[in-house]
Amino acid sequence: SIRTLCHTQPQQCPSQPCLNGGTCTEGWNRFVCDCTNTTFTGPTCGKEAATLSFNGSAHMTVRMDKEMVTQTEDIILRFRTSKPLGLLLISSTVETGDRIELAVAAGRIRLALRVDVKEKRKEDREKDTILLVGQNLNDNEWHTIRFSRRGANLKLQLNNQMAVRAELEGKYATMQWRTLHIGGLHHAEEEISMSTTVPNFVGEIQQFYFNNIPYIELARALSTEQSISAKQRRLPRIPSKIPLGT
């Protein structure tokens, strides 16, 4: 006969493997370090995270090789600034009016989301769903933003504070996008076509993840330079076969 045995795996986190303030989570016979609330990265948060400096005319662009359609989005972004207004992230697509816009606005974090908009029109700005968190965030201290969408369900969290939740009206399922603009836009024409009124960001950004892909760290890995300057930097096109949802 075969007896079913229950095996208790030894805990990994009591040994404090995560460095520099990283948060340890138990896995199956392993540990996982969450470094996104720190200025470090790597398996044990032992490597300094790449930091992009933005001066109001700098930007970083991630362009996919085709239009992407997602049912879920997860965003993590860490920033610091002394300015009360600045564009952190905006998505764009050439085919629809869908977008995510994340910005510092009046010292708060403002997220504007527009999905299932089939045409690009300025009046579609009224269809944005707005979430706000935090206050006095232009204190030149590091802050971590986490946003997630699961269909119509939205969640926005700042640092380790209580998350703000909202639900989209109607049966929203997919969002279309092709390009991610981090820290600002390159041309005035982009501002017009995407109907954003937020100026480019001034400050520093690190730990940027979109659907679990660490794009700033990826840019550093692909670069032959020792340091990353945000100005005029463009990532190579990312193959669409990389999984972009969970």
mmCIF file of C-alpha atoms in Angstrom:
data_model
loop_
_atom_site.group_PDB
_atom_site.id
_atom_site.type_symbol
_atom_site.label_atom_id
_atom_site.label_comp_id
_atom_site.label_asym_id
_atom_site.label_seq_id
_atom_site.Cartn_x
_atom_site.Cartn_y
_atom_site.Cartn_z
ATOM 1 C CA SER A 1 0.000 0.000 0.000
ATOM 2 C CA ILE A 2 1.000 3.613 -0.512
ATOM 3 C CA ARG A 3 0.824 6.038 2.374
ATOM 4 C CA THR A 4 0.332 9.723 1.771
ATOM 5 C CA LEU A 5 2.983 11.637 3.662
ATOM 6 C CA CYS A 6 2.923 15.340 4.432
ATOM 7 C CA HIS A 7 6.296 16.976 4.248
ATOM 8 C CA THR A 8 6.977 20.211 6.066
ATOM 9 C CA GLN A 9 9.427 22.375 4.186
ATOM 10 C CA PRO A 10 11.922 24.333 6.293
ATOM 11 C CA GLN A 11 11.236 28.057 6.380
ATOM 12 C CA GLN A 12 13.723 30.241 4.551
ATOM 13 C CA CYS A 13 12.824 33.764 5.711
ATOM 14 C CA PRO A 14 13.914 33.453 9.389
ATOM 15 C CA SER A 15 17.519 33.553 8.153
ATOM 16 C CA GLN A 16 16.783 37.073 6.805
ATOM 17 C CA PRO A 17 18.153 36.483 3.289
ATOM 18 C CA CYS A 18 16.738 39.744 1.879
ATOM 19 C CA LEU A 19 19.146 42.644 2.286
ATOM 20 C CA ASN A 20 18.683 46.419 2.464
ATOM 21 C CA GLY A 21 15.098 46.350 3.706
ATOM 22 C CA GLY A 22 13.750 43.859 1.163
ATOM 23 C CA THR A 23 10.643 41.878 2.119
ATOM 24 C CA CYS A 24 10.961 38.085 2.292
ATOM 25 C CA THR A 25 8.131 35.745 1.239
ATOM 26 C CA GLU A 26 8.200 31.985 1.677
ATOM 27 C CA GLY A 27 8.032 29.857 -1.471
ATOM 28 C CA TRP A 28 8.162 26.094 -1.986
ATOM 29 C CA ASN A 29 11.570 25.249 -0.535
ATOM 30 C CA ARG A 30 12.805 28.722 -1.443
ATOM 31 C CA PHE A 31 12.386 32.384 -0.596
ATOM 32 C CA VAL A 32 11.414 35.374 -2.729
ATOM 33 C CA CYS A 33 12.668 38.892 -1.998
ATOM 34 C CA ASP A 34 10.511 41.896 -2.888
ATOM 35 C CA CYS A 35 12.908 44.815 -3.386
ATOM 36 C CA THR A 36 10.436 47.308 -4.856
ATOM 37 C CA ASN A 37 10.184 49.372 -1.658
ATOM 38 C CA THR A 38 13.961 49.803 -1.613
ATOM 39 C CA THR A 39 16.628 51.350 -3.828
ATOM 40 C CA PHE A 40 18.087 47.897 -4.472
ATOM 41 C CA THR A 41 17.316 44.982 -6.779
ATOM 42 C CA GLY A 42 18.462 41.416 -7.465
ATOM 43 C CA PRO A 43 17.528 38.034 -5.939
ATOM 44 C CA THR A 44 18.417 39.227 -2.418
ATOM 45 C CA CYS A 45 18.154 43.029 -2.924
ATOM 46 C CA GLY A 46 21.929 43.291 -2.900
ATOM 47 C CA LYS A 47 22.415 45.283 -6.106
ATOM 48 C CA GLU A 48 21.760 49.003 -6.410
ATOM 49 C CA ALA A 49 18.766 49.618 -8.679
ATOM 50 C CA ALA A 50 19.273 51.601 -11.867
ATOM 51 C CA THR A 51 17.990 55.145 -11.453
ATOM 52 C CA LEU A 52 16.880 57.421 -14.283
ATOM 53 C CA SER A 53 17.166 61.187 -13.781
ATOM 54 C CA PHE A 54 14.642 63.381 -15.609
ATOM 55 C CA ASN A 55 15.066 67.129 -16.119
ATOM 56 C CA GLY A 56 11.777 67.971 -17.822
ATOM 57 C CA SER A 57 13.008 67.342 -21.359
ATOM 58 C CA ALA A 58 14.172 63.742 -20.878
ATOM 59 C CA HIS A 59 12.109 60.631 -21.493
ATOM 60 C CA MET A 60 12.319 56.865 -21.916
ATOM 61 C CA THR A 61 10.284 54.949 -24.490
ATOM 62 C CA VAL A 62 9.398 51.256 -24.692
ATOM 63 C CA ARG A 63 7.882 50.286 -28.037
ATOM 64 C CA MET A 64 6.509 46.832 -28.774
ATOM 65 C CA ASP A 65 6.793 45.346 -32.249
ATOM 66 C CA LYS A 66 3.004 45.143 -32.577
ATOM 67 C CA GLU A 67 -0.187 46.308 -30.866
ATOM 68 C CA MET A 68 -0.730 44.544 -27.545
ATOM 69 C CA VAL A 69 -4.129 43.624 -26.091
ATOM 70 C CA THR A 70 -4.221 42.810 -22.371
ATOM 71 C CA GLN A 71 -6.942 41.877 -19.907
ATOM 72 C CA THR A 72 -4.782 42.566 -16.849
ATOM 73 C CA GLU A 73 -2.118 45.141 -16.090
ATOM 74 C CA ASP A 74 0.318 45.367 -13.189
ATOM 75 C CA ILE A 75 2.505 48.433 -12.687
ATOM 76 C CA ILE A 76 5.171 49.139 -10.084
ATOM 77 C CA LEU A 77 7.081 52.424 -10.180
ATOM 78 C CA ARG A 78 9.297 54.136 -7.610
ATOM 79 C CA PHE A 79 9.938 57.888 -7.837
ATOM 80 C CA ARG A 80 11.046 60.998 -6.012
ATOM 81 C CA THR A 81 10.553 64.634 -6.964
ATOM 82 C CA SER A 82 10.343 68.146 -5.575
ATOM 83 C CA LYS A 83 7.792 69.197 -8.204
ATOM 84 C CA PRO A 84 4.017 68.996 -7.571
ATOM 85 C CA LEU A 85 3.209 68.107 -11.202
ATOM 86 C CA GLY A 86 4.817 65.684 -13.642
ATOM 87 C CA LEU A 87 4.048 62.810 -16.026
ATOM 88 C CA LEU A 88 5.412 59.487 -14.773
ATOM 89 C CA LEU A 89 3.955 57.087 -17.343
ATOM 90 C CA ILE A 90 1.527 57.070 -20.240
ATOM 91 C CA SER A 91 0.695 54.323 -22.719
ATOM 92 C CA SER A 92 -0.250 54.941 -26.332
ATOM 93 C CA THR A 93 -1.649 53.079 -29.303
ATOM 94 C CA VAL A 94 -2.177 54.106 -32.912
ATOM 95 C CA GLU A 95 -5.464 52.232 -33.271
ATOM 96 C CA THR A 96 -7.699 53.113 -30.296
ATOM 97 C CA GLY A 97 -8.180 55.684 -27.552
ATOM 98 C CA ASP A 98 -7.129 53.285 -24.773
ATOM 99 C CA ARG A 99 -4.494 54.493 -22.322
ATOM 100 C CA ILE A 100 -3.071 54.450 -18.808
ATOM 101 C CA GLU A 101 -1.729 57.745 -17.483
ATOM 102 C CA LEU A 102 0.141 57.917 -14.175
ATOM 103 C CA ALA A 103 1.220 61.323 -12.900
ATOM 104 C CA VAL A 104 2.114 63.457 -9.926
ATOM 105 C CA ALA A 105 -0.697 66.019 -9.759
ATOM 106 C CA ALA A 106 -0.928 68.693 -7.049
ATOM 107 C CA GLY A 107 1.428 66.599 -4.938
ATOM 108 C CA ARG A 108 -0.763 63.485 -5.235
ATOM 109 C CA ILE A 109 -0.659 60.402 -7.452
ATOM 110 C CA ARG A 110 -3.294 60.551 -10.171
ATOM 111 C CA LEU A 111 -4.095 57.524 -12.314
ATOM 112 C CA ALA A 112 -6.325 57.978 -15.358
ATOM 113 C CA LEU A 113 -7.485 54.847 -17.173
ATOM 114 C CA ARG A 114 -9.365 54.568 -20.450
ATOM 115 C CA VAL A 115 -10.202 51.160 -21.935
ATOM 116 C CA ASP A 116 -12.383 49.849 -24.743
ATOM 117 C CA VAL A 117 -12.379 53.222 -26.528
ATOM 118 C CA LYS A 118 -12.354 52.399 -30.221
ATOM 119 C CA GLU A 119 -11.577 55.851 -31.617
ATOM 120 C CA LYS A 120 -9.171 58.643 -30.674
ATOM 121 C CA ARG A 121 -11.053 61.819 -29.827
ATOM 122 C CA LYS A 122 -10.279 64.617 -27.392
ATOM 123 C CA GLU A 123 -13.749 64.353 -25.887
ATOM 124 C CA ASP A 124 -12.913 60.777 -24.827
ATOM 125 C CA ARG A 125 -10.978 62.310 -21.944
ATOM 126 C CA GLU A 126 -14.342 62.473 -20.180
ATOM 127 C CA LYS A 127 -14.372 58.655 -20.238
ATOM 128 C CA ASP A 128 -11.283 58.427 -18.013
ATOM 129 C CA THR A 129 -11.647 56.626 -14.702
ATOM 130 C CA ILE A 130 -9.623 58.571 -12.109
ATOM 131 C CA LEU A 131 -7.966 57.250 -8.941
ATOM 132 C CA LEU A 132 -6.074 59.462 -6.466
ATOM 133 C CA VAL A 133 -3.754 58.516 -3.597
ATOM 134 C CA GLY A 134 -1.312 60.287 -1.281
ATOM 135 C CA GLN A 135 -0.565 63.923 -0.616
ATOM 136 C CA ASN A 136 2.486 66.192 -0.401
ATOM 137 C CA LEU A 137 4.481 63.685 -2.453
ATOM 138 C CA ASN A 138 6.770 66.372 -3.880
ATOM 139 C CA ASP A 139 8.926 66.009 -0.739
ATOM 140 C CA ASN A 140 11.971 64.631 -2.602
ATOM 141 C CA GLU A 141 11.574 61.301 -0.783
ATOM 142 C CA TRP A 142 11.220 57.911 -2.488
ATOM 143 C CA HIS A 143 7.646 56.651 -2.960
ATOM 144 C CA THR A 144 6.461 53.352 -4.462
ATOM 145 C CA ILE A 145 3.312 53.104 -6.594
ATOM 146 C CA ARG A 146 1.516 49.822 -7.286
ATOM 147 C CA PHE A 147 -1.403 49.562 -9.694
ATOM 148 C CA SER A 148 -3.307 46.505 -10.867
ATOM 149 C CA ARG A 149 -6.319 45.910 -13.101
ATOM 150 C CA ARG A 150 -8.252 42.675 -13.330
ATOM 151 C CA GLY A 151 -10.976 43.244 -15.884
ATOM 152 C CA ALA A 152 -13.167 45.971 -14.370
ATOM 153 C CA ASN A 153 -11.505 45.865 -10.928
ATOM 154 C CA LEU A 154 -8.834 48.471 -10.189
ATOM 155 C CA LYS A 155 -6.440 48.851 -7.250
ATOM 156 C CA LEU A 156 -3.963 51.693 -6.633
ATOM 157 C CA GLN A 157 -1.573 51.700 -3.669
ATOM 158 C CA LEU A 158 1.095 54.128 -2.474
ATOM 159 C CA ASN A 159 3.980 52.830 -0.363
ATOM 160 C CA ASN A 160 2.444 50.421 2.178
ATOM 161 C CA GLN A 161 -0.707 52.446 2.742
ATOM 162 C CA MET A 162 -4.236 51.145 2.307
ATOM 163 C CA ALA A 163 -5.066 50.669 -1.366
ATOM 164 C CA VAL A 164 -7.735 52.644 -3.203
ATOM 165 C CA ARG A 165 -10.112 50.430 -5.180
ATOM 166 C CA ALA A 166 -12.583 51.179 -7.944
ATOM 167 C CA GLU A 167 -14.665 49.344 -10.509
ATOM 168 C CA LEU A 168 -15.130 50.337 -14.131
ATOM 169 C CA GLU A 169 -18.665 50.755 -15.361
ATOM 170 C CA GLY A 170 -19.786 48.277 -17.983
ATOM 171 C CA LYS A 171 -18.074 45.072 -19.057
ATOM 172 C CA TYR A 172 -14.548 46.255 -19.739
ATOM 173 C CA ALA A 173 -12.181 43.424 -20.590
ATOM 174 C CA THR A 174 -9.255 44.513 -22.763
ATOM 175 C CA MET A 175 -6.882 47.424 -23.174
ATOM 176 C CA GLN A 176 -4.868 48.030 -26.315
ATOM 177 C CA TRP A 177 -1.399 49.606 -26.243
ATOM 178 C CA ARG A 178 1.875 49.584 -28.107
ATOM 179 C CA THR A 179 4.189 52.179 -26.547
ATOM 180 C CA LEU A 180 5.043 53.108 -22.961
ATOM 181 C CA HIS A 181 6.373 56.618 -22.338
ATOM 182 C CA ILE A 182 8.213 56.990 -19.018
ATOM 183 C CA GLY A 183 8.946 60.421 -17.575
ATOM 184 C CA GLY A 184 7.376 62.399 -20.383
ATOM 185 C CA LEU A 185 6.727 62.750 -24.089
ATOM 186 C CA HIS A 186 9.171 63.538 -26.863
ATOM 187 C CA HIS A 187 7.136 65.721 -29.215
ATOM 188 C CA ALA A 188 4.367 68.257 -28.752
ATOM 189 C CA GLU A 189 2.414 66.265 -31.343
ATOM 190 C CA GLU A 190 2.359 63.340 -28.921
ATOM 191 C CA GLU A 191 0.780 65.542 -26.257
ATOM 192 C CA ILE A 192 -1.937 66.571 -28.693
ATOM 193 C CA SER A 193 -2.647 63.049 -29.949
ATOM 194 C CA MET A 194 -2.782 61.607 -26.428
ATOM 195 C CA SER A 195 -4.666 64.593 -24.973
ATOM 196 C CA THR A 196 -2.516 64.843 -21.841
ATOM 197 C CA THR A 197 -1.997 68.208 -20.181
ATOM 198 C CA VAL A 198 0.621 67.036 -17.673
ATOM 199 C CA PRO A 199 4.182 68.373 -18.166
ATOM 200 C CA ASN A 200 7.208 66.104 -18.308
ATOM 201 C CA PHE A 201 8.517 64.746 -15.015
ATOM 202 C CA VAL A 202 11.411 66.306 -13.098
ATOM 203 C CA GLY A 203 13.039 63.956 -10.612
ATOM 204 C CA GLU A 204 14.177 60.335 -10.463
ATOM 205 C CA ILE A 205 12.495 57.019 -11.329
ATOM 206 C CA GLN A 206 13.574 53.450 -10.603
ATOM 207 C CA GLN A 207 12.046 49.982 -10.108
ATOM 208 C CA PHE A 208 9.644 50.351 -13.074
ATOM 209 C CA TYR A 209 7.787 47.112 -13.798
ATOM 210 C CA PHE A 210 4.998 46.721 -16.343
ATOM 211 C CA ASN A 211 3.348 43.297 -16.208
ATOM 212 C CA ASN A 212 6.316 41.890 -14.271
ATOM 213 C CA ILE A 213 8.969 43.071 -16.748
ATOM 214 C CA PRO A 214 11.624 45.360 -15.139
ATOM 215 C CA TYR A 215 12.166 47.689 -18.077
ATOM 216 C CA ILE A 216 14.746 50.009 -16.513
ATOM 217 C CA GLU A 217 16.861 47.070 -15.358
ATOM 218 C CA LEU A 218 16.392 45.489 -18.788
ATOM 219 C CA ALA A 219 17.664 48.681 -20.401
ATOM 220 C CA ARG A 220 20.714 48.629 -18.135
ATOM 221 C CA ALA A 221 21.404 45.001 -19.022
ATOM 222 C CA LEU A 222 21.153 45.783 -22.742
ATOM 223 C CA SER A 223 23.329 48.863 -22.476
ATOM 224 C CA THR A 224 27.109 48.785 -22.798
ATOM 225 C CA GLU A 225 27.391 51.956 -20.730
ATOM 226 C CA GLN A 226 28.149 51.921 -17.009
ATOM 227 C CA SER A 227 25.311 54.307 -16.175
ATOM 228 C CA ILE A 228 21.922 55.058 -17.677
ATOM 229 C CA SER A 229 20.908 58.527 -18.784
ATOM 230 C CA ALA A 230 17.220 58.928 -19.506
ATOM 231 C CA LYS A 231 17.713 61.632 -22.110
ATOM 232 C CA GLN A 232 16.850 60.426 -25.594
ATOM 233 C CA ARG A 233 17.196 56.771 -24.534
ATOM 234 C CA ARG A 234 14.993 54.286 -26.367
ATOM 235 C CA LEU A 235 14.794 50.601 -25.589
ATOM 236 C CA PRO A 236 15.185 48.190 -28.492
ATOM 237 C CA ARG A 237 11.834 46.810 -29.561
ATOM 238 C CA ILE A 238 10.728 44.149 -27.119
ATOM 239 C CA PRO A 239 9.544 40.912 -28.764
ATOM 240 C CA SER A 240 5.811 40.511 -28.331
ATOM 241 C CA LYS A 241 6.311 36.883 -27.314
ATOM 242 C CA ILE A 242 7.420 38.051 -23.861
ATOM 243 C CA PRO A 243 4.420 37.409 -21.548
ATOM 244 C CA LEU A 244 2.771 40.693 -20.637
ATOM 245 C CA GLY A 245 0.001 39.531 -18.328
ATOM 246 C CA THR A 246 -0.605 37.316 -15.337
#
